[in-house]
Protein backbone atom coordinates (compact mmCIF):
# COMPACT_ATOMS: atom_id res chain seq x y z
CA UNK A 1 0.00 0.00 0.00
CA UNK A 2 1.18 3.55 -0.69
CA UNK A 3 2.45 5.44 2.33
CA UNK A 4 1.82 8.94 3.61
CA UNK A 5 2.98 11.53 1.10
CA UNK A 6 4.25 15.00 1.95
CA UNK A 7 5.55 17.94 -0.01
CA UNK A 8 7.77 19.81 -0.24
CA UNK A 9 10.57 17.82 1.36
CA UNK A 10 12.66 20.88 2.10
CA UNK A 11 11.86 24.56 2.43
CA UNK A 12 14.01 27.55 3.32
CA UNK A 13 12.29 30.86 4.03
CA UNK A 14 13.08 34.11 5.78
CA UNK A 15 11.42 35.05 9.04
CA UNK A 16 8.05 36.76 8.65
CA UNK A 17 7.40 34.95 5.36
CA UNK A 18 4.64 32.40 5.00
CA UNK A 19 4.87 28.72 4.07
CA UNK A 20 2.50 25.85 3.43
CA UNK A 21 2.94 22.11 3.66
CA UNK A 22 0.81 19.43 2.06
CA UNK A 23 -0.02 15.91 3.20
CA UNK A 24 -1.84 13.02 1.55
CA UNK A 25 -2.61 10.23 4.04
CA UNK A 26 -2.84 6.50 3.41
CA UNK A 27 -6.04 5.71 1.54
CA UNK A 28 -8.89 4.94 3.90
CA UNK A 29 -7.25 6.46 6.96
CA UNK A 30 -9.76 8.68 8.71
CA UNK A 31 -7.38 10.26 11.19
CA UNK A 32 -4.60 12.65 10.21
CA UNK A 33 -1.98 14.23 12.45
CA UNK A 34 0.53 17.04 12.06
CA UNK A 35 3.62 16.93 14.27
CA UNK A 36 6.50 19.32 14.77
CA UNK A 37 9.88 17.68 15.42
CA UNK A 38 12.63 19.99 16.55
CA UNK A 39 16.16 18.63 16.18
CA UNK A 40 16.99 16.28 19.04
CA UNK A 41 13.42 16.01 20.31
CA UNK A 42 10.48 13.72 19.87
CA UNK A 43 7.56 14.68 17.64
CA UNK A 44 5.07 17.08 19.22
CA UNK A 45 1.44 16.91 18.11
CA UNK A 46 0.20 20.16 16.58
CA UNK A 47 -3.22 19.14 15.34
CA UNK A 48 -5.31 16.01 14.82
CA UNK A 49 -8.19 15.59 12.38
CA UNK A 50 -10.86 12.93 12.31
CA UNK A 51 -12.15 13.07 8.74
CA UNK A 52 -12.46 16.83 8.22
CA UNK A 53 -13.11 17.75 11.85
CA UNK A 54 -10.52 18.85 14.41
CA UNK A 55 -10.09 16.48 17.37
CA UNK A 56 -7.19 18.24 19.12
CA UNK A 57 -5.38 21.47 18.33
CA UNK A 58 -4.40 22.38 21.86
CA UNK A 59 -0.69 22.72 21.00
CA UNK A 60 -1.13 24.57 17.72
CA UNK A 61 0.11 28.20 17.95
CA UNK A 62 -3.06 29.55 16.45
CA UNK A 63 -1.77 33.10 16.07
CA UNK A 64 0.52 31.92 13.27
CA UNK A 65 -0.31 28.30 12.41
CA UNK A 66 -3.41 27.07 10.64
CA UNK A 67 -4.42 23.75 9.17
CA UNK A 68 -7.29 22.36 7.21
CA UNK A 69 -8.44 19.04 5.87
CA UNK A 70 -11.06 19.75 3.27
CA UNK A 71 -13.08 16.73 2.14
CA UNK A 72 -11.44 14.61 4.83
CA UNK A 73 -8.48 13.48 2.73
CA UNK A 74 -5.54 15.82 1.95
CA UNK A 75 -4.42 18.36 4.49
CA UNK A 76 -2.40 21.57 4.46
CA UNK A 77 -0.53 23.20 7.32
CA UNK A 78 0.34 26.87 7.03
CA UNK A 79 2.64 29.14 8.99
CA UNK A 80 2.20 32.89 8.67
CA UNK A 81 4.38 34.70 9.62
CA UNK A 82 7.25 32.30 10.32
CA UNK A 83 9.66 32.76 13.21
CA UNK A 84 13.18 31.42 13.65
CA UNK A 85 11.96 28.94 16.26
CA UNK A 86 9.66 27.33 13.68
CA UNK A 87 12.70 25.67 12.11
CA UNK A 88 11.91 21.97 12.44
CA UNK A 89 10.73 18.92 10.56
CA UNK A 90 6.97 18.87 10.07
CA UNK A 91 5.67 15.33 10.02
CA UNK A 92 2.30 14.20 8.85
CA UNK A 93 0.90 10.88 10.04
CA UNK A 94 -2.32 8.96 9.51
CA UNK A 95 -4.19 6.10 11.14
CA UNK A 96 -7.34 4.14 10.37
CA UNK A 97 -9.09 5.67 13.35
CA UNK A 98 -8.18 6.90 16.78
CA UNK A 99 -10.45 4.92 19.06
CA UNK A 100 -11.16 1.27 19.57
CA UNK A 101 -7.99 -0.04 17.97
CA UNK A 102 -6.57 0.49 14.51
CA UNK A 103 -4.85 3.62 15.63
CA UNK A 104 -1.32 2.68 14.66
CA UNK A 105 0.14 5.84 13.19
CA UNK A 106 2.14 5.82 9.98
CA UNK A 107 4.39 8.77 9.25
CA UNK A 108 5.24 10.59 6.08
CA UNK A 109 8.83 11.58 5.15
CA UNK A 110 8.43 15.05 6.62
CA UNK A 111 9.16 18.57 5.46
CA UNK A 112 12.34 20.11 6.79
CA UNK A 113 11.73 23.83 7.31
CA UNK A 114 14.60 26.25 7.84
CA UNK A 115 13.72 29.81 8.81
CA UNK A 116 16.57 32.31 8.40
CA UNK B 1 -1.61 16.11 29.82
CA UNK B 2 0.53 13.03 29.36
CA UNK B 3 4.25 13.29 30.15
CA UNK B 4 6.58 10.62 28.82
CA UNK B 5 10.17 10.40 30.05
CA UNK B 6 12.73 8.27 28.26
CA UNK B 7 16.13 7.03 29.39
CA UNK B 8 18.93 6.92 28.50
CA UNK B 9 19.28 9.69 25.93
CA UNK B 10 22.23 7.92 24.31
CA UNK B 11 23.24 4.28 24.35
CA UNK B 12 26.33 2.68 22.86
CA UNK B 13 26.50 -1.12 22.70
CA UNK B 14 28.85 -3.67 21.22
CA UNK B 15 27.46 -5.61 18.29
CA UNK B 16 25.78 -8.74 19.58
CA UNK B 17 25.01 -7.29 23.00
CA UNK B 18 21.56 -6.29 24.23
CA UNK B 19 20.12 -2.78 24.45
CA UNK B 20 17.42 -1.66 26.86
CA UNK B 21 15.50 1.62 26.75
CA UNK B 22 13.11 2.61 29.52
CA UNK B 23 10.14 4.97 29.54
CA UNK B 24 7.76 6.19 32.19
CA UNK B 25 4.39 7.85 31.69
CA UNK B 26 2.16 9.94 33.90
CA UNK B 27 -1.42 9.40 32.69
CA UNK B 28 -2.92 6.24 34.18
CA UNK B 29 -5.54 6.32 31.39
CA UNK B 30 -2.89 5.62 28.73
CA UNK B 31 -3.55 2.27 27.12
CA UNK B 32 -1.39 2.06 23.99
CA UNK B 33 2.42 2.16 23.91
CA UNK B 34 4.19 2.13 20.54
CA UNK B 35 7.90 2.30 19.83
CA UNK B 36 9.27 4.05 16.77
CA UNK B 37 12.68 3.82 15.13
CA UNK B 38 13.98 6.84 13.23
CA UNK B 39 17.08 6.63 11.10
CA UNK B 40 18.93 9.82 10.25
CA UNK B 41 16.88 11.99 7.91
CA UNK B 42 14.07 9.46 7.65
CA UNK B 43 10.54 9.12 8.95
CA UNK B 44 9.71 7.41 12.26
CA UNK B 45 8.81 3.77 11.68
CA UNK B 46 6.63 1.75 14.04
CA UNK B 47 8.64 -1.27 15.19
CA UNK B 48 6.51 -2.72 17.96
CA UNK B 49 3.59 -1.73 20.15
CA UNK B 50 1.82 -3.01 23.23
CA UNK B 51 -1.61 -2.45 24.69
CA UNK B 52 -2.46 -2.11 28.34
CA UNK B 53 -4.04 -5.57 28.62
CA UNK B 54 -0.71 -7.23 27.74
CA UNK B 55 2.45 -7.39 29.86
CA UNK B 56 4.97 -8.40 27.24
CA UNK B 57 5.24 -8.71 23.48
CA UNK B 58 8.06 -10.08 21.33
CA UNK B 59 8.90 -9.81 17.66
CA UNK B 60 12.11 -11.58 16.68
CA UNK B 61 14.95 -9.66 18.34
CA UNK B 62 12.82 -6.94 19.91
CA UNK B 63 10.52 -7.12 22.88
CA UNK B 64 8.53 -4.66 24.91
CA UNK B 65 7.41 -5.01 28.52
CA UNK B 66 4.76 -2.98 30.32
CA UNK B 67 4.25 -2.46 34.04
CA UNK B 68 0.95 -0.60 34.43
CA UNK B 69 1.22 -0.38 38.20
CA UNK B 70 4.55 1.40 38.02
CA UNK B 71 3.62 3.20 34.78
CA UNK B 72 6.72 2.21 32.93
CA UNK B 73 7.52 0.26 29.79
CA UNK B 74 10.76 -0.86 28.19
CA UNK B 75 12.17 -1.84 24.81
CA UNK B 76 14.67 -4.70 24.65
CA UNK B 77 16.79 -5.37 21.59
CA UNK B 78 18.84 -8.58 21.67
CA UNK B 79 21.79 -9.56 19.49
CA UNK B 80 22.20 -5.99 18.27
CA UNK B 81 23.38 -5.39 14.72
CA UNK B 82 24.82 -2.28 13.01
CA UNK B 83 21.47 -1.64 11.32
CA UNK B 84 19.90 -1.20 14.75
CA UNK B 85 21.76 2.13 15.05
CA UNK B 86 19.07 4.83 15.08
CA UNK B 87 17.01 7.04 17.37
CA UNK B 88 14.26 5.18 19.20
CA UNK B 89 11.16 6.93 20.53
CA UNK B 90 8.67 5.57 22.98
CA UNK B 91 5.15 6.98 23.10
CA UNK B 92 2.02 6.66 25.18
CA UNK B 93 -1.58 7.16 24.13
CA UNK B 94 -4.78 7.68 26.08
CA UNK B 95 -6.71 6.29 23.15
CA UNK B 96 -6.36 9.20 20.81
CA UNK B 97 -3.34 11.37 21.49
CA UNK B 98 0.25 10.11 21.23
CA UNK B 99 2.82 11.73 23.50
CA UNK B 100 6.43 10.97 22.62
CA UNK B 101 9.53 10.63 24.73
CA UNK B 102 12.61 12.67 23.83
CA UNK B 103 14.33 9.75 22.12
CA UNK B 104 17.33 7.49 22.64
CA UNK B 105 20.21 7.50 20.20
CA UNK B 106 21.47 3.95 19.91
CA UNK B 107 24.88 3.29 18.41
CA UNK B 108 25.95 -0.28 17.74
CA UNK B 109 29.73 -0.63 17.63
CA UNK B 110 31.14 -3.22 15.27
XYZ file of C-alpha atoms in Angstrom:
226
model
C 0.000 0.000 0.000
C 1.176 3.550 -0.690
C 2.449 5.442 2.330
C 1.816 8.940 3.613
C 2.979 11.533 1.097
C 4.248 15.000 1.953
C 5.553 17.942 -0.008
C 7.767 19.805 -0.238
C 10.573 17.816 1.358
C 12.660 20.880 2.102
C 11.859 24.560 2.426
C 14.005 27.548 3.321
C 12.293 30.862 4.025
C 13.083 34.114 5.776
C 11.418 35.049 9.036
C 8.051 36.757 8.654
C 7.402 34.948 5.358
C 4.638 32.399 4.996
C 4.873 28.717 4.067
C 2.496 25.854 3.427
C 2.940 22.106 3.662
C 0.814 19.433 2.055
C -0.016 15.906 3.197
C -1.845 13.020 1.553
C -2.608 10.227 4.045
C -2.841 6.498 3.414
C -6.040 5.706 1.537
C -8.888 4.937 3.901
C -7.249 6.463 6.963
C -9.756 8.678 8.706
C -7.375 10.256 11.189
C -4.599 12.648 10.212
C -1.979 14.225 12.446
C 0.533 17.038 12.056
C 3.615 16.930 14.268
C 6.501 19.315 14.766
C 9.878 17.683 15.416
C 12.631 19.995 16.552
C 16.156 18.626 16.181
C 16.987 16.279 19.044
C 13.420 16.008 20.313
C 10.485 13.717 19.875
C 7.564 14.679 17.638
C 5.072 17.075 19.221
C 1.440 16.906 18.115
C 0.204 20.158 16.584
C -3.220 19.138 15.340
C -5.308 16.012 14.823
C -8.186 15.593 12.381
C -10.864 12.929 12.307
C -12.155 13.073 8.735
C -12.464 16.830 8.223
C -13.108 17.752 11.849
C -10.520 18.850 14.410
C -10.088 16.478 17.367
C -7.193 18.238 19.116
C -5.382 21.474 18.329
C -4.397 22.382 21.865
C -0.688 22.715 20.998
C -1.130 24.571 17.722
C 0.110 28.200 17.955
C -3.065 29.552 16.449
C -1.771 33.095 16.068
C 0.524 31.921 13.274
C -0.307 28.305 12.415
C -3.407 27.067 10.641
C -4.422 23.746 9.171
C -7.295 22.359 7.210
C -8.444 19.035 5.867
C -11.059 19.745 3.273
C -13.081 16.731 2.135
C -11.443 14.607 4.833
C -8.476 13.477 2.731
C -5.545 15.816 1.954
C -4.415 18.357 4.485
C -2.397 21.567 4.459
C -0.532 23.197 7.316
C 0.342 26.868 7.033
C 2.645 29.136 8.991
C 2.200 32.893 8.669
C 4.377 34.700 9.618
C 7.248 32.300 10.321
C 9.663 32.761 13.205
C 13.185 31.420 13.653
C 11.960 28.936 16.264
C 9.659 27.327 13.680
C 12.696 25.675 12.108
C 11.908 21.970 12.437
C 10.735 18.924 10.561
C 6.967 18.867 10.075
C 5.675 15.332 10.022
C 2.295 14.201 8.848
C 0.898 10.877 10.043
C -2.325 8.965 9.511
C -4.186 6.103 11.139
C -7.341 4.140 10.371
C -9.095 5.671 13.348
C -8.179 6.902 16.777
C -10.452 4.922 19.062
C -11.157 1.275 19.573
C -7.989 -0.043 17.968
C -6.572 0.486 14.505
C -4.853 3.623 15.628
C -1.324 2.677 14.662
C 0.138 5.843 13.195
C 2.141 5.820 9.982
C 4.392 8.774 9.248
C 5.241 10.594 6.076
C 8.829 11.579 5.150
C 8.428 15.049 6.624
C 9.156 18.568 5.456
C 12.341 20.112 6.786
C 11.734 23.829 7.313
C 14.596 26.250 7.843
C 13.724 29.812 8.813
C 16.574 32.311 8.400
C -1.609 16.113 29.816
C 0.530 13.033 29.357
C 4.252 13.293 30.150
C 6.584 10.616 28.822
C 10.166 10.396 30.055
C 12.728 8.269 28.260
C 16.135 7.032 29.389
C 18.930 6.924 28.495
C 19.278 9.688 25.931
C 22.230 7.917 24.315
C 23.241 4.279 24.349
C 26.332 2.680 22.863
C 26.498 -1.116 22.703
C 28.849 -3.667 21.218
C 27.457 -5.609 18.290
C 25.776 -8.745 19.580
C 25.013 -7.285 23.001
C 21.557 -6.289 24.232
C 20.121 -2.781 24.447
C 17.418 -1.659 26.863
C 15.501 1.622 26.747
C 13.107 2.609 29.517
C 10.140 4.968 29.544
C 7.758 6.194 32.190
C 4.386 7.848 31.695
C 2.159 9.940 33.903
C -1.418 9.397 32.691
C -2.924 6.241 34.175
C -5.542 6.325 31.390
C -2.888 5.617 28.732
C -3.545 2.266 27.121
C -1.393 2.061 23.993
C 2.420 2.163 23.914
C 4.193 2.131 20.545
C 7.903 2.300 19.833
C 9.275 4.051 16.772
C 12.684 3.819 15.130
C 13.977 6.843 13.230
C 17.083 6.628 11.103
C 18.930 9.823 10.248
C 16.884 11.988 7.914
C 14.067 9.457 7.650
C 10.541 9.118 8.953
C 9.709 7.407 12.262
C 8.815 3.771 11.675
C 6.630 1.751 14.039
C 8.639 -1.270 15.192
C 6.513 -2.717 17.962
C 3.587 -1.726 20.152
C 1.820 -3.015 23.227
C -1.611 -2.450 24.686
C -2.456 -2.113 28.342
C -4.036 -5.571 28.624
C -0.713 -7.230 27.739
C 2.446 -7.389 29.863
C 4.971 -8.401 27.242
C 5.235 -8.715 23.482
C 8.060 -10.080 21.330
C 8.898 -9.807 17.658
C 12.107 -11.580 16.675
C 14.953 -9.658 18.338
C 12.821 -6.945 19.905
C 10.519 -7.124 22.880
C 8.526 -4.660 24.908
C 7.412 -5.010 28.515
C 4.760 -2.983 30.323
C 4.247 -2.462 34.036
C 0.950 -0.600 34.432
C 1.216 -0.379 38.195
C 4.554 1.397 38.016
C 3.616 3.197 34.779
C 6.719 2.213 32.930
C 7.522 0.258 29.793
C 10.759 -0.862 28.190
C 12.170 -1.842 24.815
C 14.665 -4.696 24.651
C 16.791 -5.371 21.589
C 18.835 -8.578 21.669
C 21.790 -9.557 19.487
C 22.200 -5.985 18.272
C 23.383 -5.388 14.716
C 24.823 -2.281 13.014
C 21.472 -1.644 11.318
C 19.898 -1.202 14.754
C 21.761 2.129 15.053
C 19.075 4.827 15.082
C 17.010 7.042 17.368
C 14.259 5.181 19.199
C 11.159 6.928 20.530
C 8.666 5.570 22.984
C 5.145 6.976 23.100
C 2.020 6.658 25.181
C -1.576 7.164 24.134
C -4.778 7.685 26.084
C -6.711 6.290 23.151
C -6.363 9.198 20.811
C -3.336 11.370 21.490
C 0.253 10.106 21.232
C 2.816 11.733 23.496
C 6.429 10.972 22.625
C 9.530 10.633 24.729
C 12.611 12.669 23.831
C 14.326 9.750 22.122
C 17.334 7.486 22.644
C 20.209 7.502 20.195
C 21.472 3.947 19.911
C 24.884 3.289 18.413
C 25.946 -0.275 17.741
C 29.725 -0.630 17.634
C 31.136 -3.218 15.268
